[in-house]
Amino acid sequence: MSIWTDRHVTVVVSGGIASYKALTVMRLLMKQGAQVRVVLTANAAKFVTPLTFQTLTQQPVVTDEFTLTDPTHVVHVALADWTDVMVMVPATANLIAKVAQGLADDVATTTILATTAPKYVIPAMNSHMWANPATQRNLAQLTADGIHLMTPATGLLAEGYAGQGRLPEPTEIVAWLTNQVIDAATDLPLHGKKVLVTAGGTREMLDPVRYISNRSSGKMGYAMAQVAREMGATVTLVSAQTALPRPQGIQYIQVTSAAEMLKQVEQAFAQTDILVMAAAVSDYRPAQVVTQKIKKQAAEPGLTLHLTETTDILKKLATQKQNQYVIGFAAETQNLLANAEKKLAAKKLDLLVANDVSKPGVGFNGDTNQVTLLSPYATPVTTAVLPKLAIAKAVFKTALEHGIASKN
Ligand SMILES: Cc1cc2nc3c(=O)[nH]c(=O)nc-3n(C[C@H](O)[C@H](O)[C@H](O)COP(=O)(O)O)c2cc1C
């Protein structure tokens, strides 16, 4: 399931040099579960053929509304009513001008005018066309009419010189659209909620080139951040080092040490509705950070490291907790439930996600996990071994059952 699953998306393609990129945009949306119908302007059909769109969507492509087709409905009205999301990609200066004026002189503009669905415009044109006051006036009109605009990229244009007006890459377009659609979906369970997630294993520097850390991959925390976003939340991810790509649509803060993570989390905590502490925070750090690389001592074999405790982030936040819903994670290798119960109470958690990392398929690094959910509000529940995204969904589902929506 994604935000696009079964959403009806109408893609209007107008006649620009980037028209072919609409094929990739459409394919990416379909891959995420959207049902896509395509309208081509007459000029777009000179750049890309209706046949390509028809073959890829396995649906009739609308290019003309005055040909005799199905007598039971008017093409543009049926399509306009079917549409949940209207995307114009690429939008030519001409199409933008027509939409700004409310013109309806072909099937594309008529369908755009006839739909009540939210509209998203992704312009692409020569930089002088983009900068032209007439185009800027039309764009301002679209914004005033509640139509959402993606800013074109700056770079080398088809004309051979650089400027603003390039169509952004299809993956960027789909990421932007996804964000827009999530923010507009007021029925999502975490809509309006601010979720703060920590992830990854912190690093405690020993000298300029060495550190103490742990095997956390960050995958569970990133899955929590992704699912929170897909459920409609505004998400901040405070991430220690990981090898994972930055999730889309999320405010991302990179940290290294436990102390840096504490600082960031404390700063954001007062404005947070749900805190998810999925990071593997070092319990100890070197008592002293040496400024030069520690040399091998030939005369004295062996090296003793002196460690000191880091600040326990969850314990510290427990004293600042107002009505935030706090989710903690516990990785244990023995006495899972007993240790988890203790942590739940000591850190005033609303939910503790406990896993036995000594079991195969559970915990660090892998793509699956099995967890026991403990809370002061219900008896513990143990999940099956599931992909981390499914675990993240189960965690938020449990939190929602505890009534987080009514806490703030
Ligand atoms: C080779 C070529 C490339 C073009 N590229 C663009 C473009 O990227 N953006 C744009 O706004 N117009 C572009 N145009 C101009 C449009 O095709 C023209 O304004 C046309 O009337 C647009 O029709 P439509 O908006 O109904 O598709 C291009 C024209 C040609 C011949």
Short mmCIF file of N, CA and C in Angstrom, two decimals, residues 90-214:
data_model
loop_
_atom_site.label_atom_id
_atom_site.label_comp_id
_atom_site.label_asym_id
_atom_site.label_seq_id
_atom_site.Cartn_x
_atom_site.Cartn_y
_atom_site.Cartn_z
N PRO A 90 4.84 17.47 -19.21
CA PRO A 90 5.28 18.82 -18.90
C PRO A 90 4.17 19.79 -19.24
N ALA A 91 4.14 20.91 -18.52
CA ALA A 91 3.16 21.96 -18.84
C ALA A 91 3.87 23.03 -19.67
N THR A 92 3.43 23.21 -20.89
CA THR A 92 4.02 24.25 -21.75
C THR A 92 3.56 25.63 -21.28
N ALA A 93 4.27 26.65 -21.74
CA ALA A 93 3.85 28.03 -21.46
C ALA A 93 2.44 28.26 -21.99
N ASN A 94 2.16 27.62 -23.12
CA ASN A 94 0.84 27.75 -23.75
C ASN A 94 -0.25 27.14 -22.87
N LEU A 95 0.00 25.92 -22.37
CA LEU A 95 -1.01 25.26 -21.53
C LEU A 95 -1.24 26.07 -20.25
N ILE A 96 -0.14 26.56 -19.68
CA ILE A 96 -0.25 27.35 -18.44
C ILE A 96 -1.10 28.60 -18.70
N ALA A 97 -0.86 29.24 -19.83
CA ALA A 97 -1.62 30.45 -20.18
C ALA A 97 -3.11 30.13 -20.33
N LYS A 98 -3.37 29.01 -20.98
CA LYS A 98 -4.78 28.64 -21.19
C LYS A 98 -5.48 28.32 -19.87
N VAL A 99 -4.77 27.57 -19.01
CA VAL A 99 -5.39 27.19 -17.73
C VAL A 99 -5.60 28.45 -16.87
N ALA A 100 -4.64 29.37 -16.94
CA ALA A 100 -4.77 30.61 -16.16
C ALA A 100 -6.00 31.41 -16.61
N GLN A 101 -6.31 31.31 -17.91
CA GLN A 101 -7.46 32.04 -18.47
C GLN A 101 -8.76 31.27 -18.34
N GLY A 102 -8.67 30.00 -18.01
CA GLY A 102 -9.87 29.17 -17.98
C GLY A 102 -10.36 28.78 -19.35
N LEU A 103 -9.44 28.74 -20.31
CA LEU A 103 -9.85 28.33 -21.67
C LEU A 103 -10.15 26.84 -21.72
N ALA A 104 -10.99 26.47 -22.64
CA ALA A 104 -11.35 25.06 -22.82
C ALA A 104 -11.51 24.81 -24.31
N ASP A 105 -10.40 24.90 -25.05
CA ASP A 105 -10.51 24.82 -26.51
C ASP A 105 -10.00 23.49 -27.08
N ASP A 106 -9.65 22.56 -26.20
CA ASP A 106 -9.34 21.20 -26.64
C ASP A 106 -9.66 20.25 -25.49
N VAL A 107 -9.45 18.96 -25.72
CA VAL A 107 -9.88 18.01 -24.68
C VAL A 107 -9.04 18.15 -23.41
N ALA A 108 -7.74 18.52 -23.55
CA ALA A 108 -6.90 18.65 -22.36
C ALA A 108 -7.41 19.79 -21.47
N THR A 109 -7.55 20.97 -22.05
CA THR A 109 -7.96 22.12 -21.24
C THR A 109 -9.41 21.98 -20.75
N THR A 110 -10.24 21.34 -21.56
CA THR A 110 -11.63 21.15 -21.13
C THR A 110 -11.68 20.22 -19.92
N THR A 111 -10.88 19.15 -19.95
CA THR A 111 -10.87 18.21 -18.82
C THR A 111 -10.32 18.91 -17.58
N ILE A 112 -9.26 19.70 -17.76
CA ILE A 112 -8.67 20.43 -16.62
C ILE A 112 -9.71 21.36 -16.00
N LEU A 113 -10.45 22.06 -16.87
CA LEU A 113 -11.47 23.00 -16.37
C LEU A 113 -12.62 22.26 -15.68
N ALA A 114 -12.91 21.06 -16.18
CA ALA A 114 -14.10 20.35 -15.69
C ALA A 114 -13.86 19.57 -14.40
N THR A 115 -12.59 19.36 -14.04
CA THR A 115 -12.37 18.52 -12.85
C THR A 115 -12.30 19.36 -11.58
N THR A 116 -12.77 18.75 -10.49
CA THR A 116 -12.66 19.42 -9.18
C THR A 116 -11.47 18.85 -8.41
N ALA A 117 -10.74 17.91 -9.02
CA ALA A 117 -9.59 17.28 -8.34
C ALA A 117 -8.47 18.30 -8.15
N PRO A 118 -7.61 18.10 -7.13
CA PRO A 118 -6.44 18.97 -6.99
C PRO A 118 -5.53 18.87 -8.20
N LYS A 119 -4.95 20.02 -8.57
CA LYS A 119 -4.17 20.08 -9.82
C LYS A 119 -2.71 20.42 -9.54
N TYR A 120 -1.83 19.72 -10.25
CA TYR A 120 -0.39 19.89 -10.07
C TYR A 120 0.25 20.16 -11.42
N VAL A 121 0.98 21.28 -11.49
CA VAL A 121 1.57 21.72 -12.76
C VAL A 121 3.09 21.62 -12.69
N ILE A 122 3.67 20.94 -13.65
CA ILE A 122 5.12 20.82 -13.69
C ILE A 122 5.59 21.45 -15.01
N PRO A 123 5.94 22.75 -14.95
CA PRO A 123 6.28 23.47 -16.18
C PRO A 123 7.64 23.06 -16.73
N ALA A 124 7.79 23.21 -18.04
CA ALA A 124 9.10 23.03 -18.69
C ALA A 124 9.11 23.87 -19.95
N MET A 125 10.10 24.72 -20.03
CA MET A 125 10.16 25.60 -21.22
C MET A 125 11.52 26.30 -21.28
N ASN A 126 11.74 26.97 -22.37
CA ASN A 126 12.93 27.81 -22.55
C ASN A 126 12.98 28.86 -21.43
N SER A 127 14.20 29.19 -21.01
CA SER A 127 14.34 30.08 -19.85
C SER A 127 13.74 31.47 -20.10
N HIS A 128 13.78 31.94 -21.36
CA HIS A 128 13.21 33.27 -21.65
C HIS A 128 11.69 33.20 -21.62
N MET A 129 11.14 32.07 -22.08
CA MET A 129 9.68 31.89 -21.98
C MET A 129 9.26 31.87 -20.50
N TRP A 130 10.08 31.17 -19.68
CA TRP A 130 9.80 31.07 -18.24
C TRP A 130 9.84 32.45 -17.59
N ALA A 131 10.87 33.24 -17.93
CA ALA A 131 11.06 34.54 -17.28
C ALA A 131 10.10 35.60 -17.83
N ASN A 132 9.48 35.34 -18.94
CA ASN A 132 8.59 36.34 -19.55
C ASN A 132 7.51 36.77 -18.56
N PRO A 133 7.30 38.09 -18.42
CA PRO A 133 6.30 38.55 -17.44
C PRO A 133 4.92 37.94 -17.68
N ALA A 134 4.60 37.64 -18.92
CA ALA A 134 3.27 37.05 -19.19
C ALA A 134 3.18 35.66 -18.55
N THR A 135 4.27 34.87 -18.70
CA THR A 135 4.26 33.53 -18.08
C THR A 135 4.21 33.66 -16.56
N GLN A 136 5.02 34.57 -16.02
CA GLN A 136 5.03 34.73 -14.56
C GLN A 136 3.65 35.19 -14.05
N ARG A 137 2.99 36.04 -14.83
CA ARG A 137 1.64 36.50 -14.45
C ARG A 137 0.68 35.30 -14.45
N ASN A 138 0.81 34.45 -15.47
CA ASN A 138 -0.07 33.27 -15.55
C ASN A 138 0.18 32.29 -14.41
N LEU A 139 1.47 32.13 -14.07
CA LEU A 139 1.82 31.22 -12.97
C LEU A 139 1.24 31.74 -11.65
N ALA A 140 1.35 33.07 -11.46
CA ALA A 140 0.80 33.67 -10.23
C ALA A 140 -0.72 33.43 -10.17
N GLN A 141 -1.35 33.48 -11.34
CA GLN A 141 -2.81 33.24 -11.40
C GLN A 141 -3.13 31.79 -11.00
N LEU A 142 -2.30 30.85 -11.49
CA LEU A 142 -2.53 29.44 -11.14
C LEU A 142 -2.42 29.27 -9.63
N THR A 143 -1.38 29.87 -9.04
CA THR A 143 -1.21 29.75 -7.59
C THR A 143 -2.41 30.35 -6.86
N ALA A 144 -2.85 31.51 -7.35
CA ALA A 144 -4.01 32.17 -6.72
C ALA A 144 -5.26 31.29 -6.84
N ASP A 145 -5.32 30.48 -7.88
CA ASP A 145 -6.47 29.60 -8.08
C ASP A 145 -6.33 28.27 -7.31
N GLY A 146 -5.25 28.16 -6.52
CA GLY A 146 -5.09 26.94 -5.70
C GLY A 146 -4.44 25.79 -6.45
N ILE A 147 -3.83 26.08 -7.60
CA ILE A 147 -3.15 25.04 -8.36
C ILE A 147 -1.69 24.99 -7.88
N HIS A 148 -1.18 23.78 -7.70
CA HIS A 148 0.17 23.61 -7.13
C HIS A 148 1.21 23.57 -8.23
N LEU A 149 2.30 24.32 -8.03
CA LEU A 149 3.34 24.44 -9.06
C LEU A 149 4.64 23.87 -8.59
N MET A 150 5.30 23.08 -9.44
CA MET A 150 6.66 22.65 -9.12
C MET A 150 7.62 23.58 -9.85
N THR A 151 8.63 24.04 -9.15
CA THR A 151 9.59 24.97 -9.76
C THR A 151 10.48 24.21 -10.73
N PRO A 152 10.63 24.71 -11.96
CA PRO A 152 11.51 23.99 -12.90
C PRO A 152 12.97 24.04 -12.48
N ALA A 153 13.74 23.10 -12.98
CA ALA A 153 15.16 23.03 -12.63
C ALA A 153 15.94 24.02 -13.48
N THR A 154 17.14 24.34 -12.99
CA THR A 154 18.05 25.19 -13.76
C THR A 154 19.15 24.29 -14.30
N GLY A 155 19.50 24.47 -15.55
CA GLY A 155 20.54 23.61 -16.14
C GLY A 155 20.57 23.79 -17.63
N LEU A 156 21.24 22.87 -18.30
CA LEU A 156 21.37 22.96 -19.75
C LEU A 156 20.01 22.70 -20.41
N LEU A 157 19.58 23.62 -21.26
CA LEU A 157 18.30 23.48 -21.94
C LEU A 157 18.52 22.85 -23.32
N ALA A 158 17.41 22.43 -23.93
CA ALA A 158 17.52 21.80 -25.26
C ALA A 158 18.15 22.76 -26.27
N GLU A 159 18.02 24.07 -26.00
CA GLU A 159 18.55 25.08 -26.91
C GLU A 159 20.07 25.15 -26.89
N GLY A 160 20.70 24.48 -25.92
CA GLY A 160 22.17 24.46 -25.87
C GLY A 160 22.75 25.46 -24.90
N TYR A 161 21.93 26.24 -24.22
CA TYR A 161 22.46 27.13 -23.18
C TYR A 161 21.73 26.85 -21.87
N ALA A 162 22.36 27.34 -20.80
CA ALA A 162 21.82 27.03 -19.47
C ALA A 162 20.81 28.08 -19.03
N GLY A 163 19.87 27.66 -18.22
CA GLY A 163 18.89 28.60 -17.69
C GLY A 163 17.83 27.84 -16.91
N GLN A 164 16.87 28.60 -16.36
CA GLN A 164 15.79 27.95 -15.61
C GLN A 164 14.66 27.58 -16.57
N GLY A 165 14.14 26.39 -16.41
CA GLY A 165 13.03 25.98 -17.27
C GLY A 165 13.04 24.49 -17.55
N ARG A 166 14.11 23.81 -17.15
CA ARG A 166 14.20 22.36 -17.39
C ARG A 166 13.17 21.61 -16.58
N LEU A 167 12.65 20.53 -17.17
CA LEU A 167 11.77 19.66 -16.39
C LEU A 167 12.63 18.93 -15.36
N PRO A 168 12.23 18.94 -14.08
CA PRO A 168 13.00 18.16 -13.11
C PRO A 168 12.97 16.67 -13.47
N GLU A 169 13.89 15.89 -12.90
CA GLU A 169 13.94 14.46 -13.21
C GLU A 169 12.63 13.78 -12.76
N PRO A 170 12.17 12.78 -13.50
CA PRO A 170 10.92 12.10 -13.14
C PRO A 170 10.86 11.62 -11.68
N THR A 171 11.97 11.10 -11.15
CA THR A 171 11.94 10.65 -9.74
C THR A 171 11.68 11.84 -8.81
N GLU A 172 12.27 13.01 -9.15
CA GLU A 172 12.04 14.20 -8.32
C GLU A 172 10.58 14.66 -8.44
N ILE A 173 10.04 14.55 -9.65
CA ILE A 173 8.65 14.96 -9.86
C ILE A 173 7.72 14.08 -9.03
N VAL A 174 7.97 12.77 -9.06
CA VAL A 174 7.09 11.85 -8.32
C VAL A 174 7.26 12.06 -6.81
N ALA A 175 8.48 12.34 -6.35
CA ALA A 175 8.70 12.61 -4.92
C ALA A 175 7.92 13.87 -4.52
N TRP A 176 7.98 14.90 -5.37
CA TRP A 176 7.27 16.15 -5.08
C TRP A 176 5.74 15.91 -5.06
N LEU A 177 5.28 15.18 -6.07
CA LEU A 177 3.84 14.89 -6.14
C LEU A 177 3.38 14.10 -4.91
N THR A 178 4.21 13.13 -4.52
CA THR A 178 3.85 12.28 -3.38
C THR A 178 3.69 13.14 -2.12
N ASN A 179 4.64 14.06 -1.93
CA ASN A 179 4.55 14.95 -0.78
C ASN A 179 3.30 15.80 -0.80
N GLN A 180 3.01 16.33 -1.98
CA GLN A 180 1.83 17.18 -2.13
C GLN A 180 0.56 16.40 -1.82
N VAL A 181 0.50 15.19 -2.35
CA VAL A 181 -0.72 14.38 -2.19
C VAL A 181 -0.87 13.95 -0.72
N ILE A 182 0.25 13.62 -0.07
CA ILE A 182 0.17 13.25 1.36
C ILE A 182 -0.34 14.45 2.17
N ASP A 183 0.24 15.63 1.92
CA ASP A 183 -0.17 16.80 2.70
C ASP A 183 -1.64 17.16 2.48
N ALA A 184 -2.13 16.87 1.28
CA ALA A 184 -3.53 17.21 0.98
C ALA A 184 -4.51 16.18 1.55
N ALA A 185 -3.99 15.01 1.92
CA ALA A 185 -4.90 13.94 2.37
C ALA A 185 -5.19 14.08 3.86
N THR A 186 -6.21 14.85 4.18
CA THR A 186 -6.53 15.14 5.59
C THR A 186 -7.09 13.91 6.31
N ASP A 187 -7.42 12.87 5.54
CA ASP A 187 -7.99 11.67 6.18
C ASP A 187 -6.90 10.68 6.63
N LEU A 188 -5.64 11.00 6.39
CA LEU A 188 -4.59 10.07 6.82
C LEU A 188 -4.50 10.08 8.35
N PRO A 189 -4.21 8.92 8.97
CA PRO A 189 -4.32 8.82 10.43
C PRO A 189 -3.38 9.73 11.22
N LEU A 190 -2.22 10.09 10.64
CA LEU A 190 -1.30 10.96 11.38
C LEU A 190 -1.28 12.38 10.81
N HIS A 191 -2.29 12.74 10.04
CA HIS A 191 -2.36 14.08 9.46
C HIS A 191 -2.30 15.13 10.59
N GLY A 192 -1.44 16.12 10.42
CA GLY A 192 -1.35 17.20 11.41
C GLY A 192 -0.44 16.88 12.59
N LYS A 193 0.10 15.65 12.64
CA LYS A 193 0.97 15.26 13.76
C LYS A 193 2.44 15.48 13.41
N LYS A 194 3.21 15.86 14.41
CA LYS A 194 4.66 16.02 14.22
C LYS A 194 5.35 14.82 14.86
N VAL A 195 6.07 14.08 14.03
CA VAL A 195 6.75 12.87 14.51
C VAL A 195 8.26 13.09 14.43
N LEU A 196 8.94 12.83 15.52
CA LEU A 196 10.40 12.95 15.58
C LEU A 196 10.97 11.55 15.74
N VAL A 197 11.84 11.17 14.80
CA VAL A 197 12.40 9.81 14.81
C VAL A 197 13.92 9.90 14.93
N THR A 198 14.50 9.05 15.77
CA THR A 198 15.97 8.93 15.76
C THR A 198 16.32 7.57 15.18
N ALA A 199 17.46 7.50 14.50
CA ALA A 199 17.83 6.24 13.84
C ALA A 199 19.34 6.12 13.74
N GLY A 200 19.78 4.89 13.53
CA GLY A 200 21.21 4.64 13.30
C GLY A 200 21.97 4.44 14.59
N GLY A 201 23.23 4.09 14.45
CA GLY A 201 24.08 3.88 15.61
C GLY A 201 24.99 5.09 15.79
N THR A 202 24.98 5.66 16.99
CA THR A 202 25.85 6.83 17.20
C THR A 202 27.31 6.39 17.23
N ARG A 203 28.18 7.33 16.92
CA ARG A 203 29.63 7.07 16.94
C ARG A 203 30.26 7.95 17.99
N GLU A 204 31.08 7.35 18.84
CA GLU A 204 31.77 8.10 19.88
C GLU A 204 33.25 8.10 19.54
N MET A 205 33.77 9.26 19.21
CA MET A 205 35.14 9.35 18.70
C MET A 205 36.17 9.08 19.81
N LEU A 206 37.18 8.37 19.38
CA LEU A 206 38.25 7.99 20.28
C LEU A 206 39.48 8.85 19.98
N ASP A 207 39.72 9.00 18.71
CA ASP A 207 40.77 9.89 18.20
C ASP A 207 40.26 10.38 16.84
N PRO A 208 41.01 11.15 16.07
CA PRO A 208 40.43 11.71 14.83
C PRO A 208 39.99 10.66 13.81
N VAL A 209 40.45 9.41 13.93
CA VAL A 209 40.11 8.42 12.90
C VAL A 209 39.37 7.20 13.44
N ARG A 210 39.21 7.08 14.75
CA ARG A 210 38.59 5.87 15.30
C ARG A 210 37.40 6.24 16.17
N TYR A 211 36.48 5.30 16.24
CA TYR A 211 35.30 5.54 17.06
C TYR A 211 34.76 4.24 17.62
N ILE A 212 33.90 4.38 18.63
CA ILE A 212 33.17 3.23 19.18
C ILE A 212 31.74 3.36 18.69
N SER A 213 31.20 2.28 18.15
CA SER A 213 29.81 2.34 17.66
C SER A 213 29.16 0.97 17.85
N ASN A 214 28.11 0.71 17.10
CA ASN A 214 27.42 -0.58 17.21
C ASN A 214 26.92 -1.00 15.83
#
